Amino acid sequence: MTNDHDGVRELLAAWAVGALPPADARAVPLHLADCETCAAEAERLRATVRLLDGTPGPDARASGAPGDARDGATGGDQGRDGADGVLASALRSRRPRTPGVAPHAAPYAAAVAGLRALVRELPGRWGTPVVHDWDAHATVAHLVAADEHLAVALGVGARLPASRIPAGTPAAHAWELRTADAIAHEHARTPEETVATWAAQAADLLATPEALDPALAARAATVMGLRLPVADHFVIRAFEAWIHADDIGRALGIAVPPPPDEHLEQLVRLAVRILGLALHDAPPVLVEVTGTGPGTGWVLGSDAEPVAAELTLDPVDFCLLVGGRYAPDEVPRGLAGDERAARNVLATAASLAWL
């Protein structure tokens, strides 16, 4: 490993989550001892890792070493305590303890922490079918590819080999190809290495200035074809991390808790905004998502017509519908008025899924 400034900076996130080979892991501290800039960046990344692990500070582990992202390698007795131990860990980790993470990034930090807790249950079960045609290993590989888009937009850089997708490929097809490439690449590695890559990329994202400063996150960026404020893209990353943690939990028979109420409200409100754009000229429907704070009823559709129907949904069910985990006819809901107009809203919500 080179010991130059730029070379070390590229390794810091992987070092912070314990994902470097031994030779590089030994060399990085030597550089940090002489470089205040890299040392400050390293401490910020380690603080982010402590956030993801739910640990209170740098002395929480007796070894003082960075958090080990290779959760699959450390299942042992801790993982065999079953669902109660995993969920207790996830719940402890879901409320970030490290100061400085802005509210828009907190749901993503919590979702990453929950998934890190969950993968401790996976040793020996990485081949379990999860969703689509993916096993658990492929599902984490998919998250590496999914988070990559925001990472590149924020200047973090990609952790996968450069894309070979031809220019001009339609966005939806390009995304499918990139996911397939990521899964093929990661299946040639161990699940522990894939988890380490995903966790290091998450730490990179949560250490960006945009994750810490709402003003910086207010700027718009186009990610996966959606031009939204960066803050919204962080909420989307939280949405996807939680949905796929839930996928893995269902496959393993472990009930994954939903996001905390304040995070769930952020997911719901963003999904409603995107859904509203897709329904701008549809027959208007009053959509009420219960239990997510005041002002949780929205009229979606044309403003030139009277409200045709009313829909009432639970926030978790609504998010699972938007995430493609409920069919429009299967999601629990209350319905009054024009059934066709209401069904159009449900079908449109389900059609938004890209997860």
XYZ file of C-alpha atoms in Angstrom:
355
model
C 0.000 0.000 0.000
C 1.175 3.484 -0.734
C 1.534 5.669 2.305
C 0.744 8.925 0.449
C -2.039 11.222 1.531
C -4.487 10.507 -1.314
C -3.878 6.769 -1.195
C -4.654 6.604 2.504
C -7.779 8.744 2.194
C -9.191 6.199 -0.259
C -8.737 3.464 2.350
C -10.104 5.238 5.417
C -13.739 4.120 5.175
C -12.751 0.489 4.695
C -10.273 0.793 7.583
C -12.971 2.274 9.834
C -15.176 -0.800 9.417
C -12.316 -3.296 9.605
C -12.498 -4.235 5.931
C -8.827 -3.807 4.926
C -6.298 -6.602 4.374
C -3.868 -6.922 7.314
C -0.973 -5.175 5.553
C -3.035 -2.102 4.719
C -4.697 -2.143 8.136
C -1.260 -1.912 9.757
C -0.013 0.803 7.432
C -2.938 3.209 7.781
C -2.305 4.069 11.470
C 1.317 4.898 10.635
C 0.151 7.567 8.220
C -2.512 8.853 10.620
C 0.139 9.477 13.246
C 1.806 12.027 10.947
C -1.187 13.520 9.093
C -3.690 15.610 11.043
C -6.053 15.906 8.076
C -6.364 12.152 7.560
C -6.530 11.577 11.317
C -9.493 13.949 11.605
C -11.248 12.243 8.687
C -10.536 8.831 10.222
C -12.083 9.880 13.526
C -15.187 11.176 11.753
C -15.563 7.866 9.930
C -15.057 5.903 13.141
C -17.763 8.020 14.765
C -20.047 7.054 11.901
C -19.243 3.373 12.414
C -20.043 3.730 16.122
C -23.387 5.196 15.028
C -24.054 2.161 12.855
C -23.014 -0.241 15.603
C -25.014 1.618 18.268
C -21.947 1.900 20.497
C -21.575 5.008 22.652
C -17.975 5.947 22.021
C -14.458 5.017 20.967
C -13.777 3.061 24.134
C -16.885 0.894 23.926
C -14.881 -2.070 22.684
C -12.078 -3.252 24.886
C -9.814 -3.595 21.861
C -10.356 -0.019 20.737
C -10.413 -1.298 17.134
C -12.849 -0.060 14.492
C -16.202 -1.815 14.251
C -15.982 -5.046 12.279
C -18.282 -4.908 9.270
C -17.807 -8.612 8.630
C -20.847 -9.404 10.724
C -21.403 -12.734 9.052
C -18.085 -13.969 10.446
C -19.002 -13.117 14.014
C -22.404 -14.749 14.386
C -21.298 -17.361 16.903
C -23.221 -17.532 20.152
C -24.518 -14.013 19.706
C -26.276 -14.921 16.453
C -27.671 -18.137 17.876
C -29.580 -16.322 20.595
C -32.298 -16.064 17.931
C -34.607 -13.295 16.902
C -34.865 -11.637 20.306
C -31.147 -10.879 20.443
C -31.033 -9.596 16.882
C -34.070 -7.392 17.240
C -32.916 -6.007 20.570
C -29.644 -5.061 18.922
C -31.449 -3.569 15.948
C -33.751 -1.522 18.146
C -30.838 -0.228 20.201
C -29.075 0.774 16.988
C -32.039 2.433 15.331
C -31.720 5.730 17.173
C -28.365 7.217 16.168
C -26.252 8.258 19.142
C -23.536 10.146 17.301
C -24.259 13.889 17.232
C -24.088 15.761 13.956
C -26.093 13.457 11.657
C -28.855 15.566 10.173
C -32.506 14.457 10.478
C -32.742 13.589 6.785
C -29.849 11.094 7.112
C -30.976 9.585 10.428
C -33.440 7.104 8.841
C -30.678 5.752 6.597
C -28.257 5.431 9.514
C -30.894 3.572 11.504
C -31.799 1.254 8.619
C -28.140 0.418 8.050
C -27.715 -0.296 11.757
C -30.723 -2.607 11.724
C -29.451 -4.541 8.722
C -25.983 -4.838 10.254
C -27.607 -6.419 13.286
C -29.674 -8.742 11.142
C -26.806 -10.127 9.061
C -25.308 -11.559 12.237
C -27.990 -14.238 11.841
C -26.794 -15.253 8.381
C -23.718 -17.501 8.789
C -24.568 -20.753 7.049
C -27.748 -19.268 5.541
C -26.425 -16.872 2.931
C -27.913 -19.019 0.160
C -31.449 -18.635 1.532
C -33.818 -17.400 -1.228
C -34.973 -13.887 -0.333
C -36.697 -11.873 -3.076
C -36.873 -11.858 -6.868
C -34.299 -14.506 -7.773
C -31.791 -13.305 -5.165
C -30.408 -15.144 -2.173
C -29.333 -13.259 0.967
C -25.838 -12.683 -0.411
C -27.226 -11.238 -3.653
C -29.618 -8.997 -1.723
C -26.732 -7.299 0.089
C -24.834 -7.093 -3.224
C -27.881 -5.329 -4.696
C -27.674 -2.745 -1.904
C -24.035 -2.066 -2.793
C -25.156 -1.252 -6.331
C -28.180 0.741 -5.170
C -26.220 2.932 -2.746
C -23.510 3.429 -5.381
C -25.657 5.918 -7.313
C -25.865 8.363 -4.412
C -22.245 7.714 -3.453
C -21.063 8.714 -6.929
C -23.335 11.774 -6.953
C -21.772 12.928 -3.671
C -18.227 12.329 -4.842
C -17.607 9.296 -2.675
C -16.800 7.015 -5.592
C -17.868 3.510 -6.506
C -16.809 0.304 -4.745
C -17.749 -1.944 -7.654
C -15.852 -2.415 -10.921
C -16.577 0.260 -13.500
C -19.826 -0.206 -15.367
C -19.668 -1.622 -18.904
C -23.280 -0.738 -19.715
C -23.469 0.968 -23.124
C -24.222 4.680 -23.110
C -27.803 5.440 -23.997
C -29.219 2.325 -22.346
C -32.672 3.189 -20.917
C -32.391 3.961 -17.215
C -34.569 1.085 -16.001
C -32.688 -1.476 -18.090
C -29.323 0.027 -17.127
C -30.281 -0.355 -13.473
C -31.197 -4.019 -13.985
C -27.883 -4.662 -15.742
C -25.882 -2.883 -13.044
C -27.600 -4.919 -10.340
C -26.875 -8.144 -12.237
C -23.211 -7.130 -12.637
C -22.949 -6.325 -8.931
C -24.459 -9.641 -7.893
C -22.177 -11.587 -10.238
C -19.141 -9.709 -8.907
C -20.054 -10.195 -5.259
C -20.962 -13.867 -5.679
C -17.307 -14.375 -6.639
C -16.396 -13.026 -3.185
C -17.378 -14.198 0.277
C -20.565 -12.892 1.910
C -18.397 -11.340 4.620
C -16.477 -9.357 2.020
C -19.730 -8.173 0.453
C -21.077 -7.034 3.825
C -17.798 -5.219 4.499
C -18.014 -3.413 1.149
C -21.637 -2.409 1.730
C -20.943 -1.231 5.295
C -17.893 0.787 4.234
C -19.908 2.499 1.499
C -22.680 3.283 3.996
C -20.085 4.782 6.345
C -18.772 6.881 3.452
C -22.245 8.197 2.695
C -23.015 9.045 6.310
C -19.713 10.898 6.649
C -20.366 13.200 3.667
C -21.024 16.882 4.384
C -24.491 16.411 2.851
C -25.369 13.841 5.526
C -24.431 16.280 8.260
C -25.694 19.619 6.950
C -29.349 20.121 5.899
C -28.421 23.211 3.904
C -25.983 21.274 1.745
C -28.507 18.455 1.378
C -31.116 20.874 0.038
C -29.393 21.024 -3.363
C -30.955 18.931 -6.099
C -29.234 15.906 -7.605
C -30.326 13.412 -10.229
C -29.925 9.863 -8.919
C -31.373 6.850 -10.741
C -33.354 9.202 -12.972
C -34.977 11.087 -10.082
C -34.077 14.741 -9.610
C -34.696 15.471 -5.941
C -32.961 17.226 -3.067
C -30.054 15.170 -1.742
C -31.947 14.932 1.562
C -34.713 13.024 -0.219
C -32.205 10.658 -1.778
C -30.988 9.769 1.722
C -34.578 8.966 2.697
C -34.891 6.754 -0.386
C -31.725 4.908 0.631
C -33.280 4.381 4.078
C -36.461 3.082 2.472
C -34.579 0.522 0.406
C -32.280 -0.631 3.218
C -35.273 -1.250 5.489
C -37.310 -3.005 2.775
C -34.478 -5.408 2.008
C -33.782 -6.015 5.697
C -37.451 -6.941 5.982
C -37.062 -9.231 2.949
C -34.153 -11.031 4.594
C -35.949 -11.211 7.918
C -39.017 -12.791 6.324
C -36.844 -15.333 4.537
C -35.193 -16.277 7.842
C -38.420 -16.218 9.861
C -37.310 -13.173 11.871
C -39.694 -10.255 12.387
C -37.793 -7.073 11.498
C -39.208 -4.034 13.322
C -40.413 -1.110 11.210
C -38.559 2.205 11.340
C -39.207 4.424 14.382
C -42.277 6.600 13.980
C -40.375 9.784 13.121
C -38.403 7.944 10.415
C -41.479 6.168 9.111
C -43.191 9.525 8.732
C -40.317 10.753 6.544
C -40.625 7.654 4.336
C -44.391 8.085 4.029
C -44.266 11.772 3.197
C -41.643 11.311 0.486
C -43.544 8.379 -1.039
C -46.758 10.440 -1.053
C -44.995 13.309 -2.833
C -43.669 11.011 -5.560
C -47.016 9.239 -5.843
C -48.778 12.584 -6.159
C -46.649 13.478 -9.191
C -47.628 10.208 -10.857
C -51.341 10.864 -10.193
C -51.474 14.537 -11.168
C -54.289 14.088 -13.705
C -56.068 11.074 -12.153
C -59.487 11.206 -10.440
C -58.681 12.712 -7.013
C -58.609 10.451 -3.983
C -58.140 11.388 -0.331
C -55.349 9.172 0.969
C -54.951 9.012 4.733
C -51.970 7.197 6.236
C -52.717 6.643 9.898
C -50.370 7.059 12.828
C -47.706 9.209 11.172
C -48.366 12.528 12.858
C -50.650 15.474 12.062
C -51.529 16.351 8.502
C -51.339 12.821 7.172
C -54.205 13.088 4.717
C -53.501 14.077 1.117
C -55.731 14.571 -1.900
C -53.849 12.952 -4.774
C -54.955 13.526 -8.347
C -56.480 16.272 -10.423
C -57.436 19.475 -8.630
C -60.139 20.146 -11.209
C -62.535 17.476 -9.942
C -64.227 16.660 -6.620
C -62.734 13.923 -4.462
C -63.922 10.588 -5.813
C -62.869 8.236 -3.021
C -61.140 7.924 0.322
C -58.374 5.450 1.155
C -57.019 4.711 4.619
C -53.791 2.751 5.041
C -51.420 1.799 7.827
C -48.015 3.489 7.316
C -46.046 0.234 7.208
C -48.527 -1.322 4.786
C -48.381 1.808 2.641
C -44.579 1.668 2.494
C -44.634 -2.047 1.672
C -47.097 -1.309 -1.142
C -44.870 1.419 -2.575
C -41.904 -0.919 -2.132
C -43.619 -3.583 -4.222
C -44.159 -5.988 -1.343
C -47.962 -5.865 -1.501
C -50.112 -6.360 -4.587
C -52.682 -3.549 -4.979
C -55.568 -5.940 -4.298
C -53.895 -7.444 -1.212
C -52.802 -4.454 0.842
C -55.041 -3.916 3.921
C -56.958 -0.656 3.563
C -60.173 1.166 4.263
C -62.039 2.322 1.159
C -65.036 4.549 0.597
C -66.406 6.024 -2.618
C -65.367 5.256 -6.182
C -63.623 1.883 -6.016
C -62.074 2.283 -9.458
C -60.427 5.606 -8.530
C -59.112 4.126 -5.291
C -57.753 1.061 -7.057
C -55.963 3.335 -9.517
C -54.106 4.957 -6.609
C -53.128 1.570 -5.184
C -51.998 0.251 -8.568
C -49.953 3.391 -9.252
C -48.334 3.171 -5.823
C -47.299 -0.423 -6.451
C -45.983 0.472 -9.910
C -43.475 2.903 -8.405
C -41.474 0.050 -6.903
C -37.908 -0.378 -8.117
C -36.589 -2.206 -5.040
